[in-house]
Amino acid sequence: MKITKSEHARRRKKLMRSMDRQSIAIVPGAREVTRSRDTEYPFRQDSDLFYLTGFEEPDAVLVLIPGRRQGQVILFCRDRDPEMELWNGYRAGPEGAVAYYGVDDSFPIEDMDDILPGLIEGKHRIYYSMGHDDAFDQRVMGWVNQIRRLARTGTTPPADFTDLAFLLHQQRLIKSAAEVRIMRRAGEISAAAHCRAMRECEPGRFEYHLEAAIQHCFAQHGARFPAYNSIVGSGANACILHYTENNARLRDGDLVLIDAGCEFHGYAADITRTFPVNGRFSPEQRAIYDLVLEAQSAALSRVKPGSNWNQPHAAIIRVITRGLVKLGLLEGRERDLIKSESYRDFYMHRSGHWLGLDVHDVGDYRVDGRWRPLEPGMVLTIEPGIYISPENTRVAKRWRGIGVRIEDDVVITANGCEVLTAGVPKLADEIEALMAGNG
Ligand code: GLY
Ligand code: MN
Ligand code: MN
C-alpha cells in the first residue's frame, strides 16, 4: 500500500515543472531529537522530504535542479558505516538512494558543504523554506555568501529566495488515488480503535486504559504511532481542547471524549468520538450530543466541489446557535447571536483543517483574499463541538462540564464527499448498542 517509487518521481517532476528556469530547491529532512540524555524520540521524517522521496532516514537533504543535464534530483544522505549500522540499523547510503529511491545522484551528507555552493552557482532563484531551522538557514546563507565572495570572478549569487511552500504545499493539498487509499486505511484502523475503546470502557477504569486500548489497536494493524498525542478526556476534562494528561478515573455518569488517530505510511487519521462512561447518555448529555451531530451532518452536506472552505463552518454556527437557544443555553435572536459570536462561549474553534502527511496539513485556507473553493482530492476534517465550562454560571448546573466533539475525515469527490472514518458509529443509539455488546 506504500506510495510507489514512480509516484514519488511524478511528484518531483510536477514540482520541477512549476519551478523557474535557472533555479534550485533545497529540502532538508528532519533531525533526530533527544528525549533524554542519549535516547531519542522515534524519528519522524519531514513531511515535505518524505512526500518527494519516501526516504525515512535522518540527516538527508534533497536538492532539485530542473533542467540540469547531469541529474536533476540529488539526495545527500548518511554514508554506509558497518559499525554504526550494527548499533543503530541499516542505512541506504548514496548507492542505495540511487538504486531504491530513484534519485539521479546521491552523495554523503558530510560532503554537502563542498558540493552545494557549486550547484547553487549560476542559479537566479533558490526555493527554500526559511525560518524553520536556524542552523540550516545559516548554512544556506553561508553557501550563498561563499558565491558572493567570488562575484569578482564573474559568478553571480541568486537574487531571489522563494518559500518552496507556495508550490509544494499546493501540490500536497490535492491527494492522489494512492494517497486516498492509504488515508482510507488509516481511517479504518483508527475507527476500529475507537470501537475498541467504547467496548472496553467501564466506570472505575482510567483514561489511560482507553488510550492504551487505542494504541494497541493501531500497532496491531501496522500503524505503530499515533498521528498526534491522543486525547482521552472524561467529565469536564473534555472541555480542555488539548487535554493529554489522560490520567483521571472514569466516573459513572460522565462522558468521555477521545480524539485519536493513527499514522499509516506517513498519513494521518484524526477521529473524535464522545460517549457515556456507563454506556447510557443522560438526557442533558444526549441533547448536547444530538445537537453536535446535527451540526456535523449540516457541515458534511456542504463538503463538495463548489462550496468554499468557510461554508461547513457557517453551517455549524447556525445549527449550534439555534440549538443552544432551543435548549435555553443562549438567549436572544439567532441572527443577533451569530453576529455577536455568542456561540463562541460553547464552540470556540473552527470546523476543521486539511489532513494528510501532517495532521494539520499544509495548504492555504484562503486564496486571493477569499475562502478557498473545495476541490476533488482535498482531504479535511469536520469536527464541531460544544464545550460547557464547569465554571459557566450563566447556564443551569445540570449542563455544566459537558463537552462533546464529533470528528470525521472526508475526501472530496467529483460530486460530494466520502467519509473515511465511517467505521465507528456516531448515532447515540448506535453507540449505546455497541457499548451494550450489541454493536
Ligand atoms: N487532533 C487534533 C485536531 O483535531 O485538530
Ligand atoms: Mn482535527
Ligand atoms: Mn482531532
Short mmCIF file of C-alpha atoms and ligand atoms in Angstrom, two decimals:
data_model
loop_
_atom_site.label_atom_id
_atom_site.label_comp_id
_atom_site.label_asym_id
_atom_site.label_seq_id
_atom_site.Cartn_x
_atom_site.Cartn_y
_atom_site.Cartn_z
CA MET A 1 0.00 0.00 0.00
CA LYS A 2 3.07 2.26 0.14
CA ILE A 3 3.45 5.12 -2.32
CA THR A 4 5.48 3.77 -5.24
CA LYS A 5 8.86 4.96 -6.46
CA SER A 6 7.23 6.11 -9.71
CA GLU A 7 4.67 8.23 -7.85
CA HIS A 8 7.49 9.93 -5.95
CA ALA A 9 9.20 10.59 -9.30
CA ARG A 10 5.97 12.06 -10.73
CA ARG A 11 5.65 14.35 -7.71
CA ARG A 12 9.20 15.66 -8.18
CA LYS A 13 8.67 16.17 -11.92
CA LYS A 14 5.48 18.09 -11.32
CA LEU A 15 7.16 20.31 -8.74
CA MET A 16 10.13 20.95 -11.03
CA ARG A 17 7.78 21.89 -13.88
CA SER A 18 6.34 24.65 -11.71
CA MET A 19 9.77 25.95 -10.64
CA ASP A 20 11.54 28.78 -12.50
CA ARG A 21 14.25 28.12 -15.06
CA GLN A 22 17.71 28.53 -13.59
CA SER A 23 16.56 27.69 -10.08
CA ILE A 24 17.35 25.21 -7.34
CA ALA A 25 15.22 23.81 -4.50
CA ILE A 26 16.72 22.70 -1.19
CA VAL A 27 14.59 20.48 1.07
CA PRO A 28 16.22 19.45 4.36
CA GLY A 29 14.92 16.38 6.18
CA ALA A 30 14.10 16.16 9.89
CA ARG A 31 16.74 15.72 12.57
CA GLU A 32 16.76 13.25 15.41
CA VAL A 33 15.51 14.86 18.60
CA THR A 34 16.85 13.98 22.05
CA ARG A 35 14.25 12.76 24.50
CA SER A 36 16.62 12.39 27.43
CA ARG A 37 20.40 12.22 27.67
CA ASP A 38 21.30 9.65 24.98
CA THR A 39 17.86 8.43 23.92
CA GLU A 40 15.91 9.95 21.07
CA TYR A 41 12.25 10.36 20.21
CA PRO A 42 11.16 7.95 17.48
CA PHE A 43 12.39 9.52 14.26
CA ARG A 44 9.75 11.10 12.00
CA GLN A 45 10.85 12.33 8.56
CA ASP A 46 9.99 15.86 7.47
CA SER A 47 6.72 15.64 5.52
CA ASP A 48 7.99 17.64 2.51
CA LEU A 49 11.07 15.48 2.04
CA PHE A 50 9.04 12.31 2.64
CA TYR A 51 6.41 13.42 0.10
CA LEU A 52 9.09 13.90 -2.56
CA THR A 53 11.21 10.80 -1.87
CA GLY A 54 9.71 8.31 0.62
CA PHE A 55 13.16 8.43 2.30
CA GLU A 56 12.91 7.75 6.03
CA GLU A 57 16.43 8.25 7.40
CA PRO A 58 17.63 11.27 9.38
CA ASP A 59 20.37 13.59 8.03
CA ALA A 60 19.07 13.82 4.47
CA VAL A 61 18.77 16.83 2.17
CA LEU A 62 17.03 16.75 -1.20
CA VAL A 63 18.14 19.11 -3.96
CA LEU A 64 16.13 19.66 -7.14
CA ILE A 65 17.66 21.38 -10.15
CA PRO A 66 15.20 21.41 -13.04
CA GLY A 67 16.85 21.06 -16.44
CA ARG A 68 20.30 20.07 -15.13
CA ARG A 69 21.77 17.69 -17.65
CA GLN A 70 23.97 15.67 -15.26
CA GLY A 71 20.99 14.95 -12.99
CA GLN A 72 18.08 16.96 -11.66
CA VAL A 73 17.41 15.11 -8.40
CA ILE A 74 20.20 14.88 -5.83
CA LEU A 75 19.97 13.40 -2.36
CA PHE A 76 22.56 13.94 0.35
CA CYS A 77 22.33 11.20 2.96
CA ARG A 78 24.32 9.30 5.59
CA ASP A 79 27.10 7.19 4.20
CA ARG A 80 27.16 3.45 4.84
CA ASP A 81 29.04 2.58 8.05
CA PRO A 82 29.11 -1.08 9.15
CA GLU A 83 29.99 -0.18 12.76
CA MET A 84 27.16 2.38 13.14
CA GLU A 85 24.72 0.15 11.27
CA LEU A 86 25.45 -2.71 13.67
CA TRP A 87 24.33 -0.50 16.55
CA ASN A 88 21.66 1.71 15.02
CA GLY A 89 20.26 -0.02 11.98
CA TYR A 90 20.54 -0.17 8.22
CA ARG A 91 21.43 2.84 6.07
CA ALA A 92 20.70 3.07 2.36
CA GLY A 93 23.84 5.09 1.66
CA PRO A 94 24.29 7.03 -1.58
CA GLU A 95 24.27 3.87 -3.72
CA GLY A 96 21.03 2.69 -2.10
CA ALA A 97 19.47 6.14 -2.52
CA VAL A 98 20.02 5.92 -6.28
CA ALA A 99 19.02 2.24 -6.52
CA TYR A 100 15.94 2.22 -4.29
CA TYR A 101 14.64 5.79 -4.30
CA GLY A 102 15.18 6.68 -7.94
CA VAL A 103 17.19 9.85 -7.40
CA ASP A 104 19.66 10.77 -10.15
CA ASP A 105 22.64 11.22 -7.89
CA SER A 106 23.50 10.92 -4.23
CA PHE A 107 26.40 12.00 -2.01
CA PRO A 108 27.38 11.55 1.65
CA ILE A 109 25.86 14.29 3.82
CA GLU A 110 29.38 15.19 5.06
CA ASP A 111 30.25 16.42 1.54
CA MET A 112 27.32 18.81 1.28
CA ASP A 113 29.28 21.99 2.18
CA ASP A 114 31.78 21.20 -0.59
CA ILE A 115 29.23 20.36 -3.27
CA LEU A 116 26.23 22.64 -2.74
CA PRO A 117 27.83 26.05 -3.50
CA GLY A 118 28.77 24.69 -6.93
CA LEU A 119 25.19 23.59 -7.55
CA ILE A 120 23.78 26.97 -6.44
CA GLU A 121 26.23 28.96 -8.56
CA GLY A 122 24.59 30.48 -11.63
CA LYS A 123 21.02 29.98 -10.37
CA HIS A 124 18.77 33.02 -10.18
CA ARG A 125 16.43 31.68 -7.55
CA ILE A 126 16.61 29.40 -4.51
CA TYR A 127 13.43 27.69 -3.32
CA TYR A 128 13.89 27.09 0.39
CA SER A 129 11.60 27.31 3.42
CA MET A 130 13.39 29.77 5.67
CA GLY A 131 12.67 30.12 9.37
CA HIS A 132 12.09 26.51 10.42
CA ASP A 133 15.66 25.56 11.38
CA ASP A 134 18.08 28.36 12.37
CA ALA A 135 21.20 26.25 11.94
CA PHE A 136 20.23 25.16 8.44
CA ASP A 137 19.20 28.72 7.46
CA GLN A 138 22.72 29.82 8.44
CA ARG A 139 24.27 27.14 6.28
CA VAL A 140 22.22 28.15 3.25
CA MET A 141 23.24 31.78 3.76
CA GLY A 142 26.84 30.62 4.11
CA TRP A 143 26.73 28.88 0.72
CA VAL A 144 25.24 31.97 -0.91
CA ASN A 145 27.85 34.24 0.72
CA GLN A 146 30.58 31.97 -0.50
CA ILE A 147 29.38 32.57 -4.07
CA ARG A 148 29.03 36.29 -3.35
CA ARG A 149 32.68 36.45 -2.33
CA LEU A 150 33.58 35.01 -5.71
CA ALA A 151 31.48 37.62 -7.53
CA ARG A 152 34.60 39.35 -8.87
CA THR A 153 35.44 36.18 -10.75
CA GLY A 154 32.22 36.55 -12.72
CA THR A 155 29.81 34.32 -10.78
CA THR A 156 26.51 35.83 -9.61
CA PRO A 157 24.75 34.75 -6.46
CA PRO A 158 20.99 34.04 -6.65
CA ALA A 159 18.94 37.23 -6.36
CA ASP A 160 15.76 35.62 -5.04
CA PHE A 161 14.75 33.39 -2.17
CA THR A 162 11.30 31.88 -2.52
CA ASP A 163 9.48 29.74 0.02
CA LEU A 164 9.09 26.31 -1.52
CA ALA A 165 5.81 26.02 0.39
CA PHE A 166 3.99 28.13 -2.24
CA LEU A 167 4.48 25.43 -4.87
CA LEU A 168 4.88 22.26 -2.87
CA HIS A 169 2.04 22.71 -0.40
CA GLN A 170 -0.41 23.47 -3.16
CA GLN A 171 0.60 20.12 -4.65
CA ARG A 172 0.32 18.24 -1.32
CA LEU A 173 -3.19 19.63 -0.79
CA ILE A 174 -4.70 17.55 -3.63
CA LYS A 175 -4.38 13.85 -2.84
CA SER A 176 -3.76 11.18 -5.49
CA ALA A 177 -5.74 7.93 -5.69
CA ALA A 178 -2.88 6.13 -3.91
CA GLU A 179 -2.83 8.68 -1.10
CA VAL A 180 -6.60 8.38 -0.64
CA ARG A 181 -6.26 4.57 -0.43
CA ILE A 182 -3.71 4.92 2.38
CA MET A 183 -5.80 7.53 4.17
CA ARG A 184 -8.90 5.33 3.87
CA ARG A 185 -6.95 2.55 5.60
CA ALA A 186 -5.67 4.98 8.27
CA GLY A 187 -9.33 5.90 8.82
CA GLU A 188 -10.42 2.25 9.09
CA ILE A 189 -7.70 1.36 11.59
CA SER A 190 -8.48 4.43 13.70
CA ALA A 191 -12.21 3.70 13.59
CA ALA A 192 -11.58 0.14 14.79
CA ALA A 193 -9.50 1.54 17.66
CA HIS A 194 -12.32 3.88 18.74
CA CYS A 195 -14.80 0.98 18.67
CA ARG A 196 -12.44 -0.95 20.90
CA ALA A 197 -12.22 1.91 23.40
CA MET A 198 -16.04 2.08 23.52
CA ARG A 199 -16.27 -1.65 24.21
CA GLU A 200 -13.58 -1.56 26.91
CA CYS A 201 -14.90 1.50 28.73
CA GLU A 202 -16.23 0.99 32.26
CA PRO A 203 -16.66 3.21 35.32
CA GLY A 204 -13.66 2.88 37.63
CA ARG A 205 -11.07 2.36 34.89
CA PHE A 206 -8.72 5.21 33.94
CA GLU A 207 -8.44 7.42 30.87
CA TYR A 208 -5.03 5.88 30.12
CA HIS A 209 -6.61 2.43 29.86
CA LEU A 210 -8.61 3.67 26.88
CA GLU A 211 -5.52 5.35 25.45
CA ALA A 212 -3.69 2.03 25.73
CA ALA A 213 -6.50 0.11 24.02
CA ILE A 214 -6.36 2.57 21.14
CA GLN A 215 -2.58 2.46 20.86
CA HIS A 216 -2.63 -1.36 20.93
CA CYS A 217 -5.18 -1.50 18.13
CA PHE A 218 -3.17 0.95 15.99
CA ALA A 219 0.04 -1.05 16.38
CA GLN A 220 -1.63 -4.39 15.73
CA HIS A 221 -2.77 -3.06 12.37
CA GLY A 222 0.71 -1.92 11.39
CA ALA A 223 0.33 1.69 12.45
CA ARG A 224 2.90 1.90 15.24
CA PHE A 225 2.46 5.57 16.02
CA PRO A 226 -0.45 7.89 16.62
CA ALA A 227 -0.53 10.88 14.26
CA TYR A 228 -0.67 13.19 17.33
CA ASN A 229 -0.92 12.75 21.09
CA SER A 230 -4.19 11.02 21.89
CA ILE A 231 -6.72 13.00 23.92
CA VAL A 232 -8.82 10.98 26.35
CA GLY A 233 -10.81 13.45 28.45
CA SER A 234 -13.60 12.32 30.75
CA GLY A 235 -16.09 14.57 32.52
CA ALA A 236 -15.05 18.24 32.47
CA ASN A 237 -11.64 17.26 31.01
CA ALA A 238 -13.49 17.06 27.69
CA CYS A 239 -13.79 20.87 27.83
CA ILE A 240 -9.98 21.27 27.72
CA LEU A 241 -9.36 21.23 23.97
CA HIS A 242 -5.80 19.85 24.06
CA TYR A 243 -6.04 17.74 27.23
CA THR A 244 -3.42 14.96 27.12
CA GLU A 245 -2.80 14.08 30.79
CA ASN A 246 -5.19 11.14 30.32
CA ASN A 247 -4.82 10.11 33.95
CA ALA A 248 -8.25 10.63 35.55
CA ARG A 249 -10.59 7.89 36.73
CA LEU A 250 -13.62 7.29 34.51
CA ARG A 251 -16.71 8.13 36.54
CA ASP A 252 -20.19 6.68 36.25
CA GLY A 253 -22.47 9.33 34.75
CA ASP A 254 -19.72 11.22 32.88
CA LEU A 255 -18.99 11.40 29.18
CA VAL A 256 -15.56 10.65 27.78
CA LEU A 257 -14.17 12.41 24.71
CA ILE A 258 -11.50 10.59 22.71
CA ASP A 259 -9.60 12.38 19.95
CA ALA A 260 -7.14 9.90 18.45
CA GLY A 261 -5.93 8.85 15.02
CA CYS A 262 -3.11 6.69 13.72
CA GLU A 263 -0.36 7.48 11.26
CA PHE A 264 -0.25 4.92 8.44
CA HIS A 265 2.55 5.04 5.86
CA GLY A 266 3.06 8.65 6.91
CA TYR A 267 -0.58 9.74 6.57
CA ALA A 268 -2.73 10.87 9.48
CA ALA A 269 -6.24 9.99 10.56
CA ASP A 270 -8.00 12.22 13.09
CA ILE A 271 -11.19 10.99 14.77
CA THR A 272 -13.12 12.23 17.79
CA ARG A 273 -15.96 10.38 19.45
CA THR A 274 -17.71 11.19 22.71
CA PHE A 275 -19.61 8.54 24.62
CA PRO A 276 -21.02 7.83 28.10
CA VAL A 277 -18.67 6.05 30.51
CA ASN A 278 -21.53 3.82 31.70
CA GLY A 279 -22.92 3.20 28.23
CA ARG A 280 -26.09 5.36 28.54
CA PHE A 281 -26.41 9.08 27.73
CA SER A 282 -28.24 11.22 30.31
CA PRO A 283 -30.98 13.48 28.85
CA GLU A 284 -28.69 16.56 29.00
CA GLN A 285 -25.73 14.72 27.51
CA ARG A 286 -27.92 13.37 24.76
CA ALA A 287 -29.39 16.78 23.95
CA ILE A 288 -25.92 18.28 23.51
CA TYR A 289 -24.68 15.21 21.67
CA ASP A 290 -27.56 15.22 19.18
CA LEU A 291 -27.02 18.93 18.55
CA VAL A 292 -23.32 18.43 17.75
CA LEU A 293 -24.23 15.55 15.46
CA GLU A 294 -26.84 17.66 13.68
CA ALA A 295 -24.22 20.39 13.22
CA GLN A 296 -21.80 17.85 11.79
CA SER A 297 -24.26 16.50 9.25
CA ALA A 298 -25.19 20.04 8.20
CA ALA A 299 -21.48 20.73 7.65
CA LEU A 300 -20.90 17.45 5.79
CA SER A 301 -23.70 18.25 3.35
CA ARG A 302 -21.67 21.31 2.34
CA VAL A 303 -18.42 19.45 1.75
CA LYS A 304 -18.45 19.20 -2.04
CA PRO A 305 -16.94 20.89 -5.08
CA GLY A 306 -18.48 24.33 -5.47
CA SER A 307 -18.52 25.05 -1.73
CA ASN A 308 -15.79 27.10 -0.15
CA TRP A 309 -13.74 26.41 2.98
CA ASN A 310 -15.97 28.52 5.22
CA GLN A 311 -19.35 27.04 4.33
CA PRO A 312 -19.20 23.96 6.60
CA HIS A 313 -18.13 26.24 9.49
CA ALA A 314 -21.01 28.66 8.81
CA ALA A 315 -23.46 25.73 8.78
CA ILE A 316 -22.15 24.54 12.16
CA ILE A 317 -22.56 28.01 13.68
CA ARG A 318 -26.18 28.23 12.50
CA VAL A 319 -27.19 24.80 13.83
CA ILE A 320 -25.37 25.22 17.15
CA THR A 321 -26.72 28.73 17.80
CA ARG A 322 -30.30 27.70 17.02
CA GLY A 323 -29.97 24.55 19.14
CA LEU A 324 -28.46 26.34 22.14
CA VAL A 325 -31.35 28.83 22.08
CA LYS A 326 -33.85 25.98 21.99
CA LEU A 327 -32.19 24.33 24.98
CA GLY A 328 -32.14 27.63 26.90
CA LEU A 329 -28.36 27.87 26.95
CA LEU A 330 -28.36 31.05 24.84
CA GLU A 331 -30.94 33.81 24.86
CA GLY A 332 -31.76 36.18 22.05
CA ARG A 333 -32.44 36.23 18.33
CA GLU A 334 -30.49 33.76 16.25
CA ARG A 335 -29.27 36.44 13.83
CA ASP A 336 -28.02 38.73 16.59
CA LEU A 337 -26.36 35.87 18.45
CA ILE A 338 -24.48 34.82 15.31
CA LYS A 339 -23.45 38.39 14.64
CA SER A 340 -22.14 38.87 18.19
CA GLU A 341 -20.49 35.43 18.06
CA SER A 342 -22.19 34.39 21.31
CA TYR A 343 -21.77 30.74 20.29
CA ARG A 344 -18.03 31.17 20.92
CA ASP A 345 -18.54 30.52 24.66
CA PHE A 346 -19.51 26.97 23.62
CA TYR A 347 -17.91 26.41 20.18
CA MET A 348 -14.60 28.28 20.02
CA HIS A 349 -12.67 26.54 17.24
CA ARG A 350 -13.29 26.16 13.53
CA SER A 351 -14.91 23.34 11.59
CA GLY A 352 -11.63 21.50 10.94
CA HIS A 353 -8.42 21.52 8.91
CA TRP A 354 -6.71 19.92 5.94
CA LEU A 355 -5.45 16.41 6.65
CA GLY A 356 -2.59 14.47 5.04
CA LEU A 357 1.02 13.74 5.92
CA ASP A 358 0.58 16.26 8.74
CA VAL A 359 -2.48 16.14 10.95
CA HIS A 360 -2.95 19.86 10.47
CA ASP A 361 -1.88 19.54 6.88
CA VAL A 362 -0.41 22.17 4.60
CA GLY A 363 -2.36 24.29 2.15
CA ASP A 364 -3.89 27.76 2.33
CA TYR A 365 -7.45 28.24 3.52
CA ARG A 366 -7.83 31.50 1.59
CA VAL A 367 -6.79 32.27 -1.95
CA ASP A 368 -6.52 35.89 -3.13
CA GLY A 369 -8.31 37.05 -0.01
CA ARG A 370 -11.29 34.71 -0.43
CA TRP A 371 -12.15 31.41 1.23
CA ARG A 372 -10.69 28.59 -0.84
CA PRO A 373 -13.09 26.68 -3.10
CA LEU A 374 -13.26 22.96 -2.27
CA GLU A 375 -11.98 20.61 -4.99
CA PRO A 376 -11.94 16.84 -5.52
CA GLY A 377 -8.95 15.19 -3.85
CA MET A 378 -8.80 17.55 -0.87
CA VAL A 379 -9.00 15.77 2.50
CA LEU A 380 -10.27 17.61 5.56
CA THR A 381 -11.79 17.04 8.97
CA ILE A 382 -15.25 18.10 10.09
CA GLU A 383 -15.22 18.42 13.86
CA PRO A 384 -17.88 20.55 15.54
CA GLY A 385 -18.06 20.56 19.32
CA ILE A 386 -19.91 22.08 22.25
CA TYR A 387 -17.99 22.58 25.49
CA ILE A 388 -19.86 23.86 28.52
CA SER A 389 -17.31 25.04 31.04
CA PRO A 390 -17.81 23.73 34.60
CA GLU A 391 -17.36 27.40 35.61
CA ASN A 392 -20.11 28.75 33.37
CA THR A 393 -22.54 30.12 35.95
CA ARG A 394 -24.81 31.58 33.27
CA VAL A 395 -26.23 28.15 32.50
CA ALA A 396 -28.15 25.78 34.78
CA LYS A 397 -25.92 23.45 36.81
CA ARG A 398 -27.10 20.30 35.06
CA TRP A 399 -25.38 21.41 31.84
CA ARG A 400 -22.01 22.33 33.29
CA GLY A 401 -18.93 20.26 32.46
CA ILE A 402 -20.44 18.58 29.41
CA GLY A 403 -18.01 18.53 26.46
CA VAL A 404 -18.82 16.87 23.16
CA ARG A 405 -16.91 16.77 19.86
CA ILE A 406 -17.58 14.57 16.86
CA GLU A 407 -14.83 14.47 14.22
CA ASP A 408 -14.58 12.64 10.92
CA ASP A 409 -12.18 12.72 7.97
CA VAL A 410 -13.57 13.28 4.49
CA VAL A 411 -12.20 13.32 0.96
CA ILE A 412 -13.94 15.50 -1.59
CA THR A 413 -15.16 13.56 -4.62
CA ALA A 414 -16.50 14.68 -8.01
CA ASN A 415 -19.97 15.40 -6.63
CA GLY A 416 -19.77 15.30 -2.84
CA CYS A 417 -17.55 13.61 -0.31
CA GLU A 418 -16.61 10.24 1.11
CA VAL A 419 -16.29 9.86 4.88
CA LEU A 420 -13.07 7.91 5.51
CA THR A 421 -13.85 7.26 9.17
CA ALA A 422 -17.40 5.91 8.96
CA GLY A 423 -16.33 2.63 10.62
CA VAL A 424 -17.03 3.94 14.11
CA PRO A 425 -20.66 4.68 14.98
CA LYS A 426 -21.85 8.15 15.91
CA LEU A 427 -25.62 7.98 16.34
CA ALA A 428 -26.27 7.98 20.09
CA ASP A 429 -28.41 4.83 19.78
CA GLU A 430 -25.70 3.02 17.82
CA ILE A 431 -23.06 3.93 20.40
CA GLU A 432 -25.27 2.69 23.25
CA ALA A 433 -25.90 -0.55 21.34
CA LEU A 434 -22.18 -1.09 20.70
CA MET A 435 -21.35 -0.43 24.35
CA ALA A 436 -24.06 -2.84 25.46
CA GLY A 437 -22.37 -5.51 23.37
CA ASN A 438 -24.91 -5.43 20.54
CA GLY A 439 -22.96 -3.39 18.02
N1 GLY B 1 -6.49 16.12 16.91
C1 GLY B 1 -6.21 17.43 16.56
C2 GLY B 1 -7.37 18.08 15.94
O1 GLY B 1 -8.46 17.56 15.99
O2 GLY B 1 -7.25 19.09 15.32
MN MN B 2 -8.79 17.56 13.84
MN MN B 3 -8.81 15.51 16.36
#
